[in-house]
Amino acid sequence: MRSQYCGELNSTHIDQEVTLCGWVHRRRDHGGVIFLDLRDRDGIAQVVFDPDTGEHFQRADKVRGEYVVQVKGRVRARPEGTVNPDMPTGEIEVLGKELVILNSAATPPFQLDEHQSVGEDVRLKYRYVDLRRPEMQQKLRFRSRITSAIRSYLDQNGFLDIETPILTRATPEGARDYLVPSRTHANNFFALPQSPQLFKQLLMVSGFDRYYQIAKCFRDEDLRADRQPEFTQIDIETSFMNEEEIMGMTERMISGLFSSLLNVELGSFPRMPYLEAMQRYGSDKPDLRIPLELVDVDDLMQQVDFKVFNGPANDPKGRVAALKVTGGAKLSRKQIDDYTKYISIYGARGLAWIKVNELDKGIEGLQSPIIKFMPVEIVMALMERVGAADGDIVFFGADSAKVVNESLGHLRLKLGEDLDLYTCEWAPLWVVDFPMFEEDGNGGLTSLHHPFTAPSCTPEELAQNPEKALSRAYDMVLNGCELGGGSIRIHDQAMQKTVFKVLGIEDEEAREKFGFLLDALQFGCPPHGGLAFGLDRLVMLMTGAQSIREVIAFPKTQSAACVMTEAPGTVSSAQLRELHIRLRQVEGKAE
Amino acid sequence: MRSQYCGELNSTHIDQEVTLCGWVHRRRDHGGVIFLDLRDRDGIAQVVFDPDTGEHFQRADKVRGEYVVQVKGRVRARPEGTVNPDMPTGEIEVLGKELVILNSAATPPFQLDEHQSVGEDVRLKYRYVDLRRPEMQQKLRFRSRITSAIRSYLDQNGFLDIETPILTRATPEGARDYLVPSRTHANNFFALPQSPQLFKQLLMVSGFDRYYQIAKCFRDEDLRADRQPEFTQIDIETSFMNEEEIMGMTERMISGLFSSLLNVELGSFPRMPYLEAMQRYGSDKPDLRIPLELVDVDDLMQQVDFKVFNGPANDPKGRVAALKVTGGAKLSRKQIDDYTKYISIYGARGLAWIKVNELDKGIEGLQSPIIKFMPVEIVMALMERVGAADGDIVFFGADSAKVVNESLGHLRLKLGEDLDLYTCEWAPLWVVDFPMFEEDGNGGLTSLHHPFTAPSCTPEELAQNPEKALSRAYDMVLNGCELGGGSIRIHDQAMQKTVFKVLGIEDEEAREKFGFLLDALQFGCPPHGGLAFGLDRLVMLMTGAQSIREVIAFPKTQSAACVMTEAPGTVSSAQLRELHIRLRQVEGKAE
């Protein structure tokens, strides 16, 4: 029905007869002539209908925005002075000869170029209209190009695309599962997978050697800013490869993607141990575009007669750190107050600061509400430690290490954004050497990743000193986002049992939950490992979208609903009976 | 960790040092030397350890079946007389120098080459062992190659891979939905999609023009022989293309697949109207490899004084048909009795037959329990009608058209298989010109496909004579299997309303169920259509598998359960409370 897409046309098509199909983006009547901007997924072309085309002119006169039409005509150069350099097809126009109205359109709920005048709820309700916007078309098209490039890379490297089940059993990630009542097995439930973790490990036990899947995953969590109940993971697992090889192979995949699709060379990704990332950036996913760093000053603060500082400085779980911002002395009191408020979200009870006006005047050249509590030599040692210069500001955090890291870590990101401190556009890195466990808050330990992550020590060392054990896990971080993470897995039964023991998981519980995996470990499990990337986030970063909702065709709202289809919805009592369940009444109604 | 896959080795590698990783497939001790058959996903290589390798020989001596090992050695030609021409690597062997045991293995629940000695339930419970079998490896690998080739074809043809939601609203296919209780919207449920039908149509309304997705679909049906609760669909939709273009494009896709992966040229697919398929083959998915055809004999039987025949022959909903089997006179009475029993599954109350012994002897040359009820001239006219010759058998079906088509249609397939009548290996075709509606058994009409299928007539004609209306639907059939089906969709609101009216769907009900689609039709919906292929079935046909369970990594059993993970399973009452549901007690327990 068409010879070209609208957006494909350019001056090489001049004098060609073309047939276009698309939507009327704009219609103008100018000097007795009808101008139609015709839009399809490739772009917009201008079509001109002169009155001498008779019925076709009449129809062109009649069409309105979002009508679907087919146009036949001849491409010609635009008259001098009407060339539009901002438009890819701006050098040409189509002199229309025939116009067929394929479908009419009621006035849409919002104009495409005025989409910001309506709330996101309206755009989500009429998602099929919102998706017509060229930006949305480009984002989803780019997503398709990303998955295609990833598949092609993995296919070429011998990875097999293998599907794992959606109707399955609870997985070990620990978030809340979506459940599906079984009709044939009364009072039993399937769980939707939080990831294909166990299945991909079983595929390694099966000898598939290299597996990948672009897999839907599900978590029934209260949605924070940028989460979705269902999300998509680029899931990879290999046998007989160590962490270096896996990191190398996936780094080349991501670098290749940026190179081929964005013409960006990411270079070689630096490696940073988890501890260093926490010390220097207060985060396990540091945004290295921002040149600010946390500097430890515990030793200087230990002797200070100021409880806010010397308490955390002398506490083994405490931390006192400084964050110097070059040129930050210009921040107003109001701005500093706002930052103080901002970091209170992360538990900080205040934000101490020193402005450096004239450093060669010594303490007199500094401005700060806290220096009066400290000996001069300590203050000057602090200045030296952070390398302060005139015009800088130095912030301080003093609390538990957790609170200091979170608050100064986030302050660092906020300052980077507010003051536009970015030194580059893209800053990838690998974070490695994670601890195996973290405290679970109840005196026990919990896996930092998941209980199948291999430690970099022997089972005996692990049992003796689990708090110190490091894992063979690795996270790929880009611009402060965790793009992906993975690990070498445990392939040895004794090691797996030791980990369960450290976690306080009884044999019986382990058998009940992961019996099939434990079985599998004893029947010839190869050394293996892998990694999973969050596709939605990757596409968001690469397209510069503000939210993952912009790169998902039909996303859910923050309350995990689809306003377009009105899902979830009610079901009949016959359906419930078949599923052997009944509703529990809520909100004070009788049960 | 490896230099080559085991299966890659051949005589070009002679004298090379190689490192292999894999599973011990077999271990033999022969003349003081240890032979290991080492297996990985690419194949099996023979490794020889001489006693002079010391500790490595000791370890080679110690390993057992399914141990995971790494072997270093040198490739050499096998000594004369020991070359194994049945084995791809049979010309060479590896002289082992080092052996590392990467993991031991308990005795597996069954030996890979004795998998048929255990039931399918055992193989499914230890699926990760069963998947090690070379046939299973090859099937899933072939599946990955199929999806890769399909994606590459569709990418090249400008199709965009767009994901649609899994947590969604009930879809219009009419099978039973899997439901997911919502935690955040009490007493509301998501449905898992039976297909992305509505979403792909909305993507066309959104202007994406060409969409595809290899999509998981879900149906909670009682599982017949070869169904799965979750299955995979190659889902395609396009705008501004008519049925010829869509059929052409997808036919080229499937032909290309057979050509590139199986070296089979399918040729151009014949088109057959639905009615012709039912008349000649008693099926809307005829297996054209079998040269048997149903022949109408109603006119001959109308006057016969034999109620079994003249009843259906005179009933407008009845049918009397003959099926001639060349050379079938050799069938024994026992075999004919078995066929009679077989077609009783499809409602047939008997199976009349005439054996042709010596046709030139007239009625005397025939053998049959029924000819005594019929005039000689009718019998001879029947023989002429079906073109009977000596040695043939002619079967008859007389009942409602439905029963005759189903029973003779299935008899035709059974005879084709039993007597190996196939005239070719692959017989594809398109079935077209389906009726829009069929009787729903309650005096009303129901859609043969789904209510969004466009008819090939105007809304007025449709309303006047819905029983006669044909649709713009098309099914691709291969060897008697429906590989895929699709249609041009309705893009016009008036037409859609007419279809709902014919189906007896009230405006309110239509709005409730498909309101968002009806809305979408009025905001500039382009002409569009598409098609969906069943991937599991396609892979099954192309790999010669006996069941779709063989081409799915982790399939469910016939009772919709996974015996490996023991899904579905029980959940805690806390989880149920969060989901606002409670269990309904079953099997006589108090509720």
Short mmCIF file of N, CA, C and O in Angstrom, two decimals, chain B residues 394-442:
data_model
loop_
_atom_site.label_atom_id
_atom_site.label_comp_id
_atom_site.label_asym_id
_atom_site.label_seq_id
_atom_site.Cartn_x
_atom_site.Cartn_y
_atom_site.Cartn_z
N VAL B 394 -13.09 -49.23 -0.18
CA VAL B 394 -13.78 -47.93 -0.09
C VAL B 394 -14.51 -47.90 1.25
O VAL B 394 -15.29 -48.81 1.55
N PHE B 395 -14.18 -46.88 2.06
CA PHE B 395 -14.90 -46.70 3.32
C PHE B 395 -15.99 -45.67 3.13
O PHE B 395 -15.90 -44.79 2.27
N PHE B 396 -17.04 -45.77 3.97
CA PHE B 396 -18.14 -44.81 3.89
C PHE B 396 -18.43 -44.21 5.26
O PHE B 396 -18.37 -44.91 6.28
N GLY B 397 -18.74 -42.94 5.24
CA GLY B 397 -19.23 -42.28 6.45
C GLY B 397 -20.57 -41.66 6.14
O GLY B 397 -20.75 -41.05 5.07
N ALA B 398 -21.54 -41.82 7.03
CA ALA B 398 -22.87 -41.25 6.82
C ALA B 398 -23.38 -40.80 8.17
O ALA B 398 -23.64 -41.62 9.06
N ASP B 399 -23.49 -39.49 8.32
CA ASP B 399 -23.93 -38.95 9.62
C ASP B 399 -24.10 -37.45 9.42
O ASP B 399 -24.17 -36.97 8.30
N SER B 400 -24.11 -36.69 10.53
CA SER B 400 -24.06 -35.24 10.37
C SER B 400 -22.72 -34.93 9.68
O SER B 400 -21.75 -35.69 9.79
N ALA B 401 -22.68 -33.82 8.94
CA ALA B 401 -21.45 -33.46 8.23
C ALA B 401 -20.29 -33.40 9.21
O ALA B 401 -19.17 -33.82 8.93
N LYS B 402 -20.56 -32.87 10.42
CA LYS B 402 -19.51 -32.73 11.43
C LYS B 402 -18.89 -34.10 11.79
O LYS B 402 -17.67 -34.26 11.78
N VAL B 403 -19.77 -35.07 12.05
CA VAL B 403 -19.27 -36.39 12.43
C VAL B 403 -18.54 -37.06 11.27
O VAL B 403 -17.47 -37.65 11.43
N VAL B 404 -19.11 -36.94 10.06
CA VAL B 404 -18.46 -37.56 8.90
C VAL B 404 -17.09 -36.94 8.66
O VAL B 404 -16.10 -37.65 8.44
N ASN B 405 -17.03 -35.61 8.72
CA ASN B 405 -15.75 -34.94 8.47
C ASN B 405 -14.72 -35.35 9.52
O ASN B 405 -13.58 -35.67 9.19
N GLU B 406 -15.14 -35.33 10.77
CA GLU B 406 -14.17 -35.65 11.82
C GLU B 406 -13.74 -37.10 11.76
O GLU B 406 -12.55 -37.41 11.89
N SER B 407 -14.70 -38.01 11.54
CA SER B 407 -14.33 -39.42 11.59
C SER B 407 -13.55 -39.83 10.34
O SER B 407 -12.47 -40.42 10.45
N LEU B 408 -14.06 -39.49 9.15
CA LEU B 408 -13.30 -39.87 7.95
C LEU B 408 -12.01 -39.07 7.84
O LEU B 408 -10.99 -39.58 7.37
N GLY B 409 -12.05 -37.82 8.31
CA GLY B 409 -10.83 -37.01 8.31
C GLY B 409 -9.74 -37.66 9.14
O GLY B 409 -8.58 -37.77 8.72
N HIS B 410 -10.11 -38.13 10.33
CA HIS B 410 -9.12 -38.79 11.19
C HIS B 410 -8.75 -40.18 10.67
O HIS B 410 -7.61 -40.62 10.80
N LEU B 411 -9.74 -40.87 10.08
CA LEU B 411 -9.43 -42.18 9.50
C LEU B 411 -8.39 -42.02 8.40
O LEU B 411 -7.45 -42.82 8.27
N ARG B 412 -8.56 -40.96 7.60
CA ARG B 412 -7.62 -40.66 6.52
C ARG B 412 -6.19 -40.50 7.07
O ARG B 412 -5.23 -41.07 6.54
N LEU B 413 -6.07 -39.76 8.17
CA LEU B 413 -4.75 -39.56 8.77
C LEU B 413 -4.16 -40.87 9.29
O LEU B 413 -2.98 -41.16 9.12
N LYS B 414 -5.04 -41.64 9.91
CA LYS B 414 -4.60 -42.90 10.52
C LYS B 414 -4.14 -43.88 9.44
O LYS B 414 -3.10 -44.53 9.57
N LEU B 415 -4.93 -43.98 8.36
CA LEU B 415 -4.55 -44.86 7.25
C LEU B 415 -3.24 -44.40 6.63
O LEU B 415 -2.37 -45.21 6.29
N GLY B 416 -3.10 -43.07 6.50
CA GLY B 416 -1.87 -42.53 5.92
C GLY B 416 -0.66 -42.99 6.72
O GLY B 416 0.36 -43.38 6.16
N GLU B 417 -0.81 -42.93 8.06
CA GLU B 417 0.30 -43.31 8.93
C GLU B 417 0.52 -44.83 8.90
O GLU B 417 1.63 -45.30 8.67
N ASP B 418 -0.59 -45.59 9.11
CA ASP B 418 -0.47 -47.05 9.21
C ASP B 418 0.07 -47.66 7.92
O ASP B 418 0.87 -48.59 7.95
N LEU B 419 -0.40 -47.15 6.78
CA LEU B 419 -0.02 -47.77 5.51
C LEU B 419 1.14 -47.02 4.86
O LEU B 419 1.51 -47.31 3.73
N ASP B 420 1.65 -46.03 5.58
CA ASP B 420 2.77 -45.21 5.07
C ASP B 420 2.50 -44.73 3.65
O ASP B 420 3.23 -45.03 2.72
N LEU B 421 1.40 -43.98 3.52
CA LEU B 421 0.96 -43.53 2.20
C LEU B 421 1.59 -42.21 1.77
O LEU B 421 1.26 -41.68 0.72
N TYR B 422 2.46 -41.64 2.63
CA TYR B 422 2.95 -40.29 2.36
C TYR B 422 3.62 -40.19 1.00
O TYR B 422 4.47 -41.00 0.65
N THR B 423 3.24 -39.16 0.26
CA THR B 423 3.81 -38.96 -1.08
C THR B 423 4.96 -37.97 -1.05
O THR B 423 5.64 -37.78 -2.05
N CYS B 424 5.14 -37.30 0.10
CA CYS B 424 6.23 -36.34 0.19
C CYS B 424 6.52 -36.13 1.67
O CYS B 424 5.76 -36.59 2.53
N GLU B 425 7.61 -35.43 1.99
CA GLU B 425 7.97 -35.26 3.38
C GLU B 425 7.26 -34.05 4.00
O GLU B 425 6.91 -34.04 5.17
N TRP B 426 7.10 -33.00 3.19
CA TRP B 426 6.53 -31.77 3.70
C TRP B 426 5.42 -31.28 2.77
O TRP B 426 5.64 -31.18 1.57
N ALA B 427 4.26 -30.98 3.34
CA ALA B 427 3.15 -30.51 2.50
C ALA B 427 2.49 -29.30 3.16
O ALA B 427 1.59 -29.43 3.97
N PRO B 428 2.99 -28.10 2.83
CA PRO B 428 2.41 -26.88 3.39
C PRO B 428 1.24 -26.38 2.53
O PRO B 428 1.17 -26.70 1.34
N LEU B 429 0.35 -25.66 3.14
CA LEU B 429 -0.69 -24.95 2.38
C LEU B 429 -1.28 -23.84 3.23
O LEU B 429 -1.07 -23.78 4.45
N TRP B 430 -1.96 -22.93 2.55
CA TRP B 430 -2.76 -21.93 3.25
C TRP B 430 -4.23 -22.33 3.15
O TRP B 430 -4.70 -22.65 2.05
N VAL B 431 -4.93 -22.32 4.25
CA VAL B 431 -6.38 -22.46 4.21
C VAL B 431 -6.96 -21.06 4.36
O VAL B 431 -6.55 -20.30 5.24
N VAL B 432 -7.87 -20.72 3.44
CA VAL B 432 -8.41 -19.36 3.41
C VAL B 432 -9.94 -19.39 3.33
O VAL B 432 -10.53 -20.48 3.32
N ASP B 433 -10.53 -18.22 3.26
CA ASP B 433 -12.00 -18.10 3.09
C ASP B 433 -12.76 -18.86 4.17
O ASP B 433 -13.71 -19.60 3.87
N PHE B 434 -12.35 -18.67 5.40
CA PHE B 434 -13.08 -19.25 6.51
C PHE B 434 -14.44 -18.56 6.67
O PHE B 434 -14.56 -17.38 6.34
N PRO B 435 -15.42 -19.27 7.19
CA PRO B 435 -16.65 -18.56 7.58
C PRO B 435 -16.33 -17.60 8.74
O PRO B 435 -15.41 -17.85 9.51
N MET B 436 -17.08 -16.52 8.83
CA MET B 436 -16.90 -15.59 9.94
C MET B 436 -17.33 -16.24 11.25
O MET B 436 -16.73 -16.04 12.29
N PHE B 437 -18.45 -17.00 11.16
CA PHE B 437 -19.08 -17.49 12.39
C PHE B 437 -19.38 -18.97 12.28
O PHE B 437 -19.48 -19.52 11.19
N GLU B 438 -19.54 -19.60 13.43
CA GLU B 438 -20.10 -20.95 13.45
C GLU B 438 -21.19 -20.99 14.51
O GLU B 438 -21.27 -20.10 15.36
N GLU B 439 -22.00 -22.03 14.45
CA GLU B 439 -23.08 -22.13 15.43
C GLU B 439 -22.49 -22.41 16.80
O GLU B 439 -21.53 -23.16 16.93
N ASP B 440 -23.05 -21.76 17.82
CA ASP B 440 -22.48 -21.94 19.15
C ASP B 440 -23.17 -23.06 19.93
O ASP B 440 -22.86 -23.29 21.10
N GLY B 441 -24.11 -23.74 19.26
CA GLY B 441 -24.77 -24.86 19.92
C GLY B 441 -25.97 -24.44 20.75
O GLY B 441 -26.72 -25.27 21.25
N ASN B 442 -26.15 -23.14 20.92
CA ASN B 442 -27.30 -22.64 21.68
C ASN B 442 -28.17 -21.76 20.80
O ASN B 442 -28.84 -20.83 21.27
#
